Amino acid sequence: MNKRLAAVPRPIELHQRIRADIEGKILSGEWQPGHRLPNEHELMAQYSCARMTVNKVMSGLVTAGLIERRRRAGTFVSRQQTDSAILQIPNMREEVTSRGARYRYRLLARTVRTHVELEAETFEFFQGGPVLELECLHYADDRPFSYERRLISLAAVHHAEEADFSHFPPGTWLMEHVPWSEASHRIGALNADAEIARVLQVAVGEACLLVERRTWRLREGITQVSQFFPGDLYTLGARFAPDGQIRTRTNALKNLH
């Protein structure tokens, strides 16, 4: 009787091991955004490899958006890594100021929630750990531009509990301090209830845009956020081709007056 031979696993190539090592340090948070990576010669010495191997690894990490090369300065962990969906994770200040409006931010509420206070779906996303709950308001000139409800995992981002979000928007802080590996968006429309209408200064029942987003790091939930926009201020769009490639993205801030 012939015995079936067990499949022999293929050995991991050196460049794959080097990339896995670097990705692990970035995505685990050991190397935070802005951290300077070892230079090529240091990596060549550490892994006893050729410069071509290091270049292959670095090129792949640049393409993945995990690192950025700065001429004469070195290689650094990217400060803002974007997903490959139609939307990028927005920086509210840039969204407003890039269109000629004055940006202003206000923290409305800040609370630490334990796992027993979370809904079942949220409990599962944050793996039962405590979360920091924030309610914020972003302005374009003197008009409310976006009302934000955000939860941040204190198990994954423990230093968020000490961060001063009274003057610094949490989304911007997360992009600058916390690397992530995956994100999801869900976009919908709703009619403003009494609370949303009050905060956004619109009529009850007025059409609003809702953007819900979650981000993960190595399958660990980092943050989930719901952002509400007045329907007459904000539109979302993208230009794409039959091959599925996204050519341009637009987040249009409409006339404020």
XYZ file of N, CA and C in Angstrom:
771
model
N 0.855 -1.181 0.000
C 0.000 0.000 0.000
C 0.897 1.240 0.000
N 0.582 2.155 -0.922
C 1.372 3.380 -0.970
C 0.955 4.326 0.138
N 1.941 4.851 0.798
C 1.654 5.821 1.844
C 1.725 7.228 1.258
N 0.718 8.042 1.631
C 0.695 9.417 1.154
C 1.746 10.217 1.920
N 2.593 10.887 1.172
C 3.645 11.672 1.791
C 3.074 12.974 2.322
N 3.486 13.336 3.517
C 3.040 14.595 4.091
C 3.679 15.760 3.344
N 2.891 16.816 3.153
C 3.408 17.994 2.461
C 4.481 18.661 3.316
N 5.546 19.005 2.666
C 6.641 19.669 3.365
C 6.466 21.172 3.213
N 6.356 21.912 4.301
C 6.160 23.359 4.186
C 7.351 24.032 3.527
N 7.033 25.014 2.688
C 8.095 25.746 2.004
C 8.799 26.673 2.993
N 10.100 26.754 2.936
C 10.812 27.643 3.859
C 10.476 29.102 3.568
N 10.455 29.909 4.614
C 10.182 31.332 4.459
C 11.431 32.019 3.927
N 11.281 32.748 2.832
C 12.419 33.446 2.264
C 12.841 34.581 3.194
N 14.108 34.958 3.079
C 14.669 35.934 4.014
C 13.936 37.262 3.940
N 13.628 37.736 2.732
C 12.970 39.043 2.633
C 11.583 39.006 3.268
N 10.909 37.843 3.218
C 9.614 37.721 3.871
C 9.745 37.784 5.387
N 10.808 37.178 5.914
C 11.023 37.201 7.360
C 11.349 38.612 7.836
N 12.186 39.315 7.060
C 12.525 40.693 7.440
C 11.279 41.559 7.425
N 10.471 41.410 6.373
C 9.240 42.216 6.287
C 8.303 41.883 7.442
N 8.142 40.612 7.756
C 7.261 40.211 8.857
C 7.736 40.803 10.177
N 9.063 40.834 10.388
C 9.611 41.413 11.613
C 9.265 42.896 11.727
N 9.454 43.624 10.629
C 9.211 45.067 10.653
C 7.718 45.356 10.775
N 6.903 44.636 9.992
C 5.450 44.827 10.074
C 4.946 44.558 11.485
N 5.476 43.523 12.105
C 5.045 43.183 13.452
C 5.314 44.305 14.435
N 6.484 44.954 14.316
C 6.825 46.041 15.231
C 5.960 47.274 14.983
N 5.590 47.488 13.718
C 4.747 48.643 13.396
C 3.311 48.407 13.850
N 2.755 47.270 13.479
C 1.342 47.004 13.742
C 1.066 46.687 15.203
N 2.087 46.253 15.930
C 1.897 46.004 17.365
C 1.969 47.301 18.173
N 2.462 48.367 17.531
C 2.612 49.634 18.230
C 3.984 49.835 18.850
N 4.866 48.824 18.745
C 6.221 48.979 19.285
C 6.944 50.114 18.574
N 6.776 50.180 17.249
C 7.275 51.305 16.471
C 6.077 52.163 16.093
N 5.952 53.317 16.696
C 4.791 54.162 16.476
C 5.010 55.083 15.282
N 3.923 55.697 14.772
C 4.066 56.640 13.653
C 5.126 57.691 13.943
N 6.004 57.920 12.965
C 7.100 58.855 13.133
C 8.394 58.213 13.599
N 8.337 56.929 14.023
C 9.559 56.242 14.474
C 10.513 56.056 13.295
N 11.783 56.319 13.533
C 12.797 56.168 12.483
C 13.293 54.726 12.443
N 13.222 54.097 11.280
C 13.676 52.717 11.116
C 15.195 52.652 11.019
N 15.783 51.485 11.308
C 17.216 51.319 11.065
C 17.526 51.580 9.593
N 18.720 52.083 9.300
C 19.055 52.331 7.897
C 19.415 51.026 7.190
N 19.635 51.121 5.884
C 19.883 49.921 5.075
C 21.087 49.133 5.573
N 22.155 49.823 5.906
C 23.374 49.128 6.337
C 23.145 48.405 7.670
N 22.374 49.008 8.549
C 22.081 48.359 9.828
C 21.240 47.099 9.624
N 20.264 47.172 8.719
C 19.439 45.998 8.440
C 20.251 44.912 7.737
N 21.144 45.312 6.828
C 22.004 44.340 6.151
C 22.866 43.600 7.159
N 23.403 44.315 8.137
C 24.244 43.690 9.156
C 23.406 42.808 10.080
N 22.216 43.286 10.450
C 21.376 42.528 11.375
C 20.936 41.191 10.782
N 20.609 41.198 9.489
C 20.078 39.978 8.861
C 21.092 39.273 7.954
N 22.310 39.803 7.897
C 23.371 39.202 7.057
C 22.869 38.987 5.634
N 22.377 40.066 5.035
C 21.789 39.952 3.700
C 22.328 41.052 2.799
N 21.967 40.936 1.521
C 22.418 41.908 0.533
C 21.520 43.141 0.544
N 22.058 44.220 -0.019
C 21.288 45.470 -0.081
C 20.022 45.290 -0.912
N 20.090 44.453 -1.942
C 18.932 44.208 -2.800
C 17.764 43.640 -1.993
N 18.068 42.782 -1.036
C 17.028 42.177 -0.201
C 16.351 43.234 0.654
N 17.153 44.119 1.255
C 16.591 45.182 2.085
C 15.746 46.127 1.240
N 16.236 46.454 0.042
C 15.483 47.333 -0.844
C 14.130 46.741 -1.211
N 14.091 45.437 -1.431
C 12.838 44.760 -1.778
C 11.841 44.862 -0.640
N 12.333 44.685 0.582
C 11.465 44.789 1.759
C 10.928 46.210 1.901
N 11.799 47.189 1.817
C 11.400 48.583 2.010
C 10.420 49.040 0.933
N 10.654 48.638 -0.295
C 9.748 49.012 -1.378
C 8.345 48.453 -1.127
N 8.293 47.218 -0.644
C 6.993 46.612 -0.347
C 6.274 47.321 0.786
N 7.008 47.739 1.802
C 6.398 48.438 2.940
C 5.949 49.847 2.557
N 6.676 50.488 1.649
C 6.253 51.801 1.147
C 4.953 51.659 0.364
N 4.893 50.655 -0.511
C 3.686 50.412 -1.299
C 2.491 50.125 -0.406
N 2.726 49.415 0.691
C 1.648 49.079 1.624
C 1.230 50.266 2.478
N 1.982 51.367 2.416
C 1.637 52.554 3.184
C 2.077 52.519 4.628
N 2.931 51.544 4.985
C 3.357 51.425 6.378
C 4.545 52.322 6.717
N 5.382 52.616 5.715
C 6.545 53.465 5.970
C 6.654 54.517 4.877
N 7.445 55.543 5.159
C 7.711 56.578 4.160
C 9.184 56.930 4.186
N 9.734 57.130 3.008
C 11.142 57.500 2.899
C 11.273 59.000 2.712
N 12.168 59.603 3.472
C 12.413 61.038 3.360
C 13.861 61.246 2.940
N 14.043 61.938 1.860
C 15.383 62.133 1.314
C 16.306 62.781 2.332
N 17.447 62.170 2.546
C 18.509 62.630 3.448
C 18.113 62.576 4.922
N 16.900 62.099 5.213
C 16.467 62.022 6.615
C 16.347 60.591 7.095
N 15.945 59.695 6.209
C 15.803 58.299 6.599
C 14.428 57.752 6.275
N 14.090 56.641 6.896
C 12.819 55.957 6.679
C 12.042 55.927 7.986
N 10.758 56.259 7.918
C 9.949 56.424 9.120
C 8.625 55.683 8.990
N 8.065 55.295 10.138
C 6.730 54.714 10.146
C 5.756 55.804 9.719
N 4.872 55.477 8.785
C 3.934 56.470 8.253
C 3.044 57.021 9.352
N 2.769 58.295 9.262
C 1.892 58.937 10.247
C 0.428 58.750 9.888
N 0.118 58.556 8.625
C -1.272 58.344 8.244
C -1.318 57.244 7.205
N -1.824 56.089 7.610
C -1.965 54.974 6.688
C -3.407 54.921 6.234
N -3.631 54.839 4.925
C -4.985 54.883 4.402
C -5.405 53.521 3.887
N -6.718 53.326 3.874
C -7.217 52.048 3.373
C -7.369 52.111 1.864
N -7.770 50.997 1.241
C -7.879 50.927 -0.203
C -9.317 51.032 -0.664
N -10.225 51.432 0.232
C -11.615 51.588 -0.144
C -11.809 52.938 -0.806
N -13.056 53.260 -1.155
C -13.340 54.515 -1.821
C -12.936 55.691 -0.933
N -13.124 55.530 0.353
C -12.829 56.615 1.279
C -11.484 56.427 1.948
N -10.835 57.536 2.206
C -9.698 57.528 3.103
C -10.196 57.937 4.487
N -9.422 57.626 5.500
C -9.781 58.102 6.823
C -9.493 59.593 6.859
N -10.524 60.427 7.092
C -10.340 61.868 6.937
C -9.708 62.527 8.144
N -8.997 63.597 7.883
C -8.541 64.505 8.925
C -9.489 65.700 8.861
N -10.313 65.873 9.905
C -11.367 66.872 9.846
C -10.829 68.287 9.640
N -9.735 68.603 10.307
C -9.154 69.943 10.131
C -8.792 70.177 8.672
N -8.134 69.186 8.053
C -7.742 69.331 6.654
C -8.955 69.372 5.743
N -9.989 68.576 6.062
C -11.204 68.577 5.250
C -11.811 69.973 5.191
N -11.803 70.669 6.310
C -12.433 71.986 6.389
C -11.522 73.071 5.817
N -10.266 73.128 6.273
C -9.375 74.217 5.870
C -8.988 74.146 4.397
N -8.947 72.929 3.828
C -8.572 72.801 2.417
C -9.602 73.434 1.494
N -10.777 73.714 2.022
C -11.836 74.326 1.213
C -12.103 75.769 1.609
N -11.145 76.352 2.320
C -11.216 77.775 2.595
C -12.010 78.166 3.819
N -12.472 77.204 4.609
C -13.240 77.520 5.808
C -12.339 77.476 7.037
N -12.767 78.100 8.117
C -12.017 78.110 9.375
C -12.468 76.918 10.222
N -11.498 76.142 10.689
C -11.817 74.942 11.480
C -11.817 75.259 12.968
N -12.787 74.662 13.675
C -12.834 74.760 15.134
C -13.366 73.442 15.676
N -12.924 73.074 16.862
C -13.263 71.775 17.444
C -13.694 71.962 18.892
N -14.681 71.135 19.327
C -15.128 71.200 20.718
C -15.429 69.793 21.231
N -14.903 69.470 22.395
C -15.210 68.203 23.059
C -16.480 68.393 23.877
N -17.482 67.556 23.620
C -18.763 67.681 24.299
C -18.857 66.796 25.540
N -18.284 65.590 25.465
C -18.388 64.662 26.593
C -17.255 63.650 26.523
N -16.836 63.180 27.703
C -15.758 62.185 27.802
C -16.075 61.257 28.968
N -16.185 59.930 28.672
C -16.559 58.955 29.688
C -15.812 57.649 29.450
N -15.372 56.996 30.520
C -14.805 55.654 30.427
C -15.927 54.648 30.679
N -16.109 53.716 29.742
C -17.160 52.705 29.853
C -16.540 51.343 30.121
N -17.147 50.588 31.035
C -16.710 49.212 31.285
C -17.455 48.274 30.340
N -17.002 47.033 30.270
C -17.583 46.077 29.328
C -19.065 45.836 29.600
N -19.512 45.984 30.846
C -20.910 45.693 31.154
C -21.835 46.763 30.596
N -21.287 47.909 30.197
C -22.106 48.991 29.657
C -22.167 48.979 28.133
N -21.483 48.036 27.502
C -21.424 47.999 26.047
C -22.487 47.085 25.461
N -22.984 47.447 24.275
C -23.896 46.574 23.557
C -23.138 45.347 23.069
N -23.891 44.293 22.739
C -23.264 43.011 22.406
C -22.283 43.125 21.246
N -22.665 43.816 20.172
C -21.797 43.925 18.997
C -20.542 44.720 19.330
N -20.717 45.794 20.093
C -19.574 46.611 20.493
C -18.674 45.843 21.452
N -19.278 45.097 22.364
C -18.532 44.265 23.312
C -17.621 43.296 22.550
N -18.159 42.677 21.497
C -17.386 41.706 20.719
C -16.244 42.397 19.968
N -16.519 43.564 19.387
C -15.487 44.286 18.638
C -14.310 44.650 19.533
N -14.601 45.111 20.758
C -13.548 45.513 21.678
C -13.086 44.371 22.584
N -13.535 43.162 22.303
C -13.113 41.958 23.022
C -13.316 42.087 24.533
N -14.379 42.784 24.900
C -14.753 42.857 26.305
C -13.971 43.811 27.167
N -13.093 44.599 26.569
C -12.277 45.516 27.363
C -12.953 46.858 27.578
N -12.415 47.689 28.470
C -12.981 49.023 28.709
C -12.715 49.932 27.519
N -13.572 50.946 27.360
C -13.417 51.866 26.235
C -13.554 53.302 26.725
N -12.934 54.204 25.980
C -13.097 55.632 26.208
C -14.139 56.135 25.224
N -15.202 56.724 25.734
C -16.274 57.249 24.893
C -16.142 58.765 24.794
N -16.131 59.278 23.550
C -15.973 60.704 23.312
C -17.087 61.201 22.398
N -17.599 62.379 22.700
C -18.526 63.072 21.808
C -17.895 64.406 21.456
N -17.801 64.698 20.153
C -17.087 65.866 19.679
C -17.909 66.590 18.620
N -17.563 67.850 18.418
C -18.207 68.640 17.381
C -17.129 69.383 16.595
N -17.177 69.236 15.275
C -16.243 69.913 14.372
C -17.003 71.023 13.638
N -16.378 72.195 13.534
C -17.032 73.343 12.900
C -16.311 73.728 11.604
N -17.086 74.226 10.649
C -16.563 74.898 9.467
C -17.051 76.335 9.554
N -16.120 77.275 9.741
C -16.472 78.632 10.133
C -17.260 78.541 11.444
N -18.440 79.103 11.507
C -19.194 79.045 12.763
C -20.345 78.050 12.695
N -20.352 77.209 11.689
C -21.444 76.251 11.534
C -20.966 74.842 11.871
N -21.753 74.088 12.646
C -21.386 72.688 12.914
C -21.240 71.908 11.610
N -20.103 71.250 11.469
C -19.783 70.508 10.254
C -19.951 69.006 10.450
N -19.576 68.509 11.638
C -19.696 67.080 11.916
C -19.828 66.845 13.417
N -20.804 66.038 13.784
C -20.978 65.584 15.159
C -20.421 64.173 15.231
N -19.502 63.930 16.159
C -18.758 62.664 16.211
C -18.986 61.953 17.539
N -19.336 60.676 17.441
C -19.398 59.804 18.610
C -18.353 58.717 18.411
N -17.393 58.624 19.325
C -16.266 57.713 19.137
C -16.012 56.873 20.385
N -15.642 55.606 20.159
C -15.175 54.723 21.213
C -13.747 54.306 20.883
N -12.862 54.338 21.887
C -11.463 53.924 21.723
C -11.171 52.827 22.731
N -10.583 51.730 22.267
C -10.230 50.630 23.157
C -9.074 51.032 24.067
N -9.301 50.977 25.376
C -8.227 51.286 26.309
C -7.295 50.099 26.512
N -7.736 48.918 26.117
C -6.852 47.754 26.161
C -5.814 47.846 25.043
N -6.250 48.315 23.854
C -5.345 48.418 22.713
C -4.563 49.727 22.727
N -5.185 50.799 23.227
C -4.565 52.127 23.220
C -4.662 52.686 24.635
N -3.898 52.118 25.558
C -4.039 52.472 26.966
C -3.692 53.930 27.245
N -2.765 54.532 26.450
C -2.368 55.908 26.701
C -3.420 56.917 26.250
N -4.510 56.441 25.620
C -5.582 57.359 25.227
C -6.290 57.930 26.447
N -6.250 57.204 27.562
C -6.945 57.667 28.764
C -6.307 58.935 29.327
N -5.010 59.133 29.065
C -4.323 60.321 29.568
C -4.269 61.442 28.530
N -4.696 61.166 27.310
C -4.611 62.175 26.249
C -5.609 63.307 26.506
N -5.208 64.526 26.152
C -6.066 65.699 26.345
C -6.872 65.953 25.078
N -8.076 65.393 25.024
C -8.919 65.562 23.851
C -9.788 66.818 23.941
N -9.581 67.626 24.952
C -10.344 68.870 25.035
C -9.861 69.882 24.006
N -8.616 69.728 23.549
C -8.061 70.660 22.567
C -7.592 69.957 21.291
N -7.562 68.627 21.290
C -6.991 67.897 20.156
C -7.988 66.836 19.692
N -8.454 66.876 18.435
C -9.446 65.911 17.952
C -8.930 64.476 18.061
N -9.760 63.545 18.540
C -9.297 62.159 18.725
C -8.895 61.472 17.427
N -9.582 61.779 16.322
C -9.210 61.144 15.051
C -7.810 61.508 14.631
N -7.459 62.776 14.749
C -6.115 63.242 14.409
C -5.086 62.621 15.345
N -5.407 62.573 16.640
C -4.492 61.986 17.615
C -4.224 60.520 17.306
N -5.269 59.775 16.959
C -5.100 58.358 16.643
C -4.228 58.171 15.406
N -4.432 58.978 14.371
C -3.636 58.841 13.155
C -2.159 59.112 13.409
N -1.866 59.990 14.368
C -0.474 60.350 14.629
C 0.210 59.426 15.634
N -0.580 58.695 16.433
C 0.010 57.901 17.506
C -0.236 56.400 17.421
N -1.216 55.964 16.652
C -1.606 54.555 16.686
C -1.648 53.963 15.275
N -0.730 53.062 14.951
C -0.776 52.388 13.647
C -1.947 51.419 13.588
N -2.480 51.185 12.379
C -3.596 50.258 12.215
C -3.379 49.455 10.943
N -4.065 48.326 10.850
C -3.845 47.426 9.716
C -5.078 47.210 8.859
N -6.253 47.582 9.339
C -7.478 47.338 8.575
C -8.540 48.343 9.001
N -9.385 48.741 8.048
C -10.474 49.667 8.356
C -11.697 49.301 7.546
N -12.872 49.647 8.059
C -14.120 49.448 7.328
C -14.954 50.715 7.404
N -15.700 50.992 6.327
C -16.598 52.130 6.273
C -18.018 51.642 5.985
N -18.976 52.341 6.555
C -20.375 52.144 6.189
C -21.009 53.517 6.097
N -21.656 53.788 4.978
C -22.207 55.109 4.711
C -23.715 55.001 4.574
N -24.427 55.909 5.204
C -25.882 55.889 5.115
C -26.454 57.284 5.254
N -27.769 57.366 5.159
C -28.478 58.627 5.331
C -29.539 58.434 6.405
N -29.838 59.499 7.121
C -30.868 59.426 8.148
C -31.487 60.795 8.322
N -32.643 60.809 8.927
C -33.285 62.068 9.284
C -32.909 62.400 10.720
N -32.512 63.621 10.952
C -32.004 64.028 12.260
C -33.070 63.880 13.333
N -32.703 63.177 14.414
C -33.608 63.150 15.573
C -33.372 64.411 16.393
N -34.037 64.532 17.525
C -33.968 65.766 18.302
C -32.549 66.071 18.770
N -31.807 65.033 19.208
C -30.456 65.269 19.714
C -29.514 65.707 18.609
N -29.520 64.984 17.484
C -28.629 65.329 16.371
C -28.997 66.698 15.814
N -30.281 66.981 15.716
C -30.719 68.282 15.213
C -30.228 69.416 16.111
N -30.278 69.200 17.413
C -29.825 70.227 18.349
C -28.333 70.490 18.200
N -27.536 69.414 18.114
C -26.085 69.578 18.054
C -25.643 70.156 16.718
N -26.225 69.682 15.619
C -25.830 70.159 14.294
C -26.553 71.444 13.889
N -27.477 71.883 14.720
C -28.237 73.110 14.449
C -28.996 73.018 13.131
N -29.710 71.900 12.980
C -30.572 71.699 11.821
C -31.975 71.378 12.342
N -32.928 71.322 11.430
C -34.302 71.019 11.819
C -34.471 69.534 12.096
N -35.335 69.199 13.035
C -35.656 67.794 13.276
C -36.230 67.199 11.990
N -35.718 66.038 11.609
C -36.154 65.397 10.377
C -35.339 65.767 9.161
N -34.414 66.720 9.281
C -33.594 67.119 8.132
C -32.630 66.000 7.753
N -32.366 65.871 6.464
C -31.498 64.802 5.970
C -30.055 65.023 6.419
N -29.430 63.955 6.926
C -28.031 63.980 7.343
C -27.299 62.784 6.760
N -26.002 62.938 6.603
C -25.135 61.849 6.157
C -24.481 61.217 7.380
N -24.472 59.889 7.424
C -23.834 59.159 8.522
C -22.708 58.301 7.967
N -21.502 58.498 8.491
C -20.343 57.669 8.140
C -19.928 56.911 9.400
N -19.959 55.578 9.331
C -19.537 54.735 10.450
C -18.257 54.015 10.052
N -17.293 54.008 10.941
C -15.988 53.439 10.605
C -15.438 52.661 11.798
N -14.766 51.564 11.484
C -14.035 50.796 12.484
C -12.607 50.576 11.987
N -11.657 50.564 12.920
C -10.281 50.239 12.561
C -9.746 49.168 13.498
N -8.878 48.324 12.939
C -8.274 47.214 13.682
C -6.764 47.300 13.568
N -6.079 46.652 14.511
C -4.638 46.426 14.440
C -4.409 44.969 14.779
N -3.969 44.206 13.774
C -3.746 42.774 13.968
C -4.983 42.105 14.592
N -6.155 42.385 14.015
C -7.448 41.820 14.422
C -7.947 42.314 15.777
N -7.254 43.259 16.366
C -7.683 43.834 17.637
C -8.387 45.155 17.362
N -9.632 45.296 17.831
C -10.376 46.512 17.597
C -9.740 47.707 18.277
N -9.535 48.795 17.528
C -8.927 50.004 18.081
C -9.996 51.053 18.366
N -10.765 51.415 17.348
C -11.755 52.473 17.522
C -12.948 52.240 16.608
N -14.100 52.693 17.035
C -15.260 52.763 16.157
C -15.883 54.141 16.345
N -16.321 54.718 15.228
C -16.799 56.085 15.265
C -18.001 56.242 14.351
N -18.931 57.072 14.776
C -20.060 57.486 13.947
C -19.958 58.989 13.777
N -19.973 59.446 12.519
C -19.860 60.865 12.220
C -21.102 61.315 11.452
N -21.755 62.341 11.954
C -22.996 62.847 11.365
C -22.701 64.200 10.718
N -23.123 64.365 9.453
C -22.913 65.600 8.703
C -24.256 66.156 8.238
N -24.462 67.470 8.300
C -25.660 68.037 7.678
C -25.679 67.695 6.189
N -26.824 67.266 5.693
C -26.901 66.803 4.309
C -26.565 67.853 3.275
N -26.716 69.131 3.620
C -26.447 70.181 2.642
C -24.999 70.644 2.650
N -24.174 70.040 3.526
C -22.779 70.475 3.618
C -21.786 69.517 2.975
N -22.100 68.253 2.939
C -21.054 67.261 2.658
C -21.554 66.226 1.676
N -20.727 65.886 0.695
C -21.023 64.786 -0.216
C -19.796 63.897 -0.322
N -20.007 62.656 -0.697
C -18.922 61.694 -0.863
C -18.977 61.143 -2.274
N -17.815 60.980 -2.883
C -17.814 60.445 -4.233
C -16.465 59.893 -4.615
N -16.441 59.124 -5.692
C -15.191 58.571 -6.204
C -15.310 58.363 -7.696
N -14.191 58.407 -8.373
C -14.124 58.109 -9.801
C -13.336 56.824 -9.967
N -13.900 55.854 -10.679
C -13.234 54.567 -10.800
C -13.343 54.040 -12.218
N -12.541 53.022 -12.501
C -12.457 52.450 -13.838
C -12.982 51.020 -13.833
N -13.212 50.408 -15.043
C -13.723 49.042 -15.091
C -12.833 48.016 -14.406
N -11.539 48.320 -14.300
C -10.637 47.375 -13.631
C -10.712 47.465 -12.121
N -11.571 48.340 -11.615
C -11.745 48.464 -10.174
C -10.799 49.453 -9.525
N -9.881 50.030 -10.293
C -8.933 50.979 -9.720
C -9.622 52.320 -9.481
N -9.386 52.903 -8.309
C -9.962 54.188 -7.970
C -9.040 55.277 -8.499
N -9.594 56.141 -9.355
C -8.778 57.181 -9.964
C -8.700 58.431 -9.083
N -9.827 58.894 -8.602
C -9.844 60.068 -7.752
C -10.885 59.868 -6.674
N -10.728 60.618 -5.591
C -11.699 60.579 -4.510
C -12.117 62.000 -4.203
N -13.393 62.210 -3.889
C -13.854 63.538 -3.529
C -14.668 63.482 -2.265
N -14.373 64.374 -1.349
C -15.204 64.648 -0.184
C -15.544 66.123 -0.310
N -16.708 66.440 -0.818
C -17.018 67.816 -1.183
C -17.709 68.555 -0.048
N -17.130 69.669 0.341
C -17.749 70.564 1.303
C -18.556 71.571 0.514
N -19.869 71.560 0.716
C -20.735 72.430 -0.081
C -20.706 73.867 0.453
N -21.421 74.727 -0.244
C -21.482 76.138 0.111
C -21.965 76.304 1.561
N -21.213 77.024 2.346
C -21.560 77.211 3.748
C -22.595 78.316 3.951
N -22.803 79.120 2.946
C -23.650 80.298 3.149
C -25.004 80.130 2.462
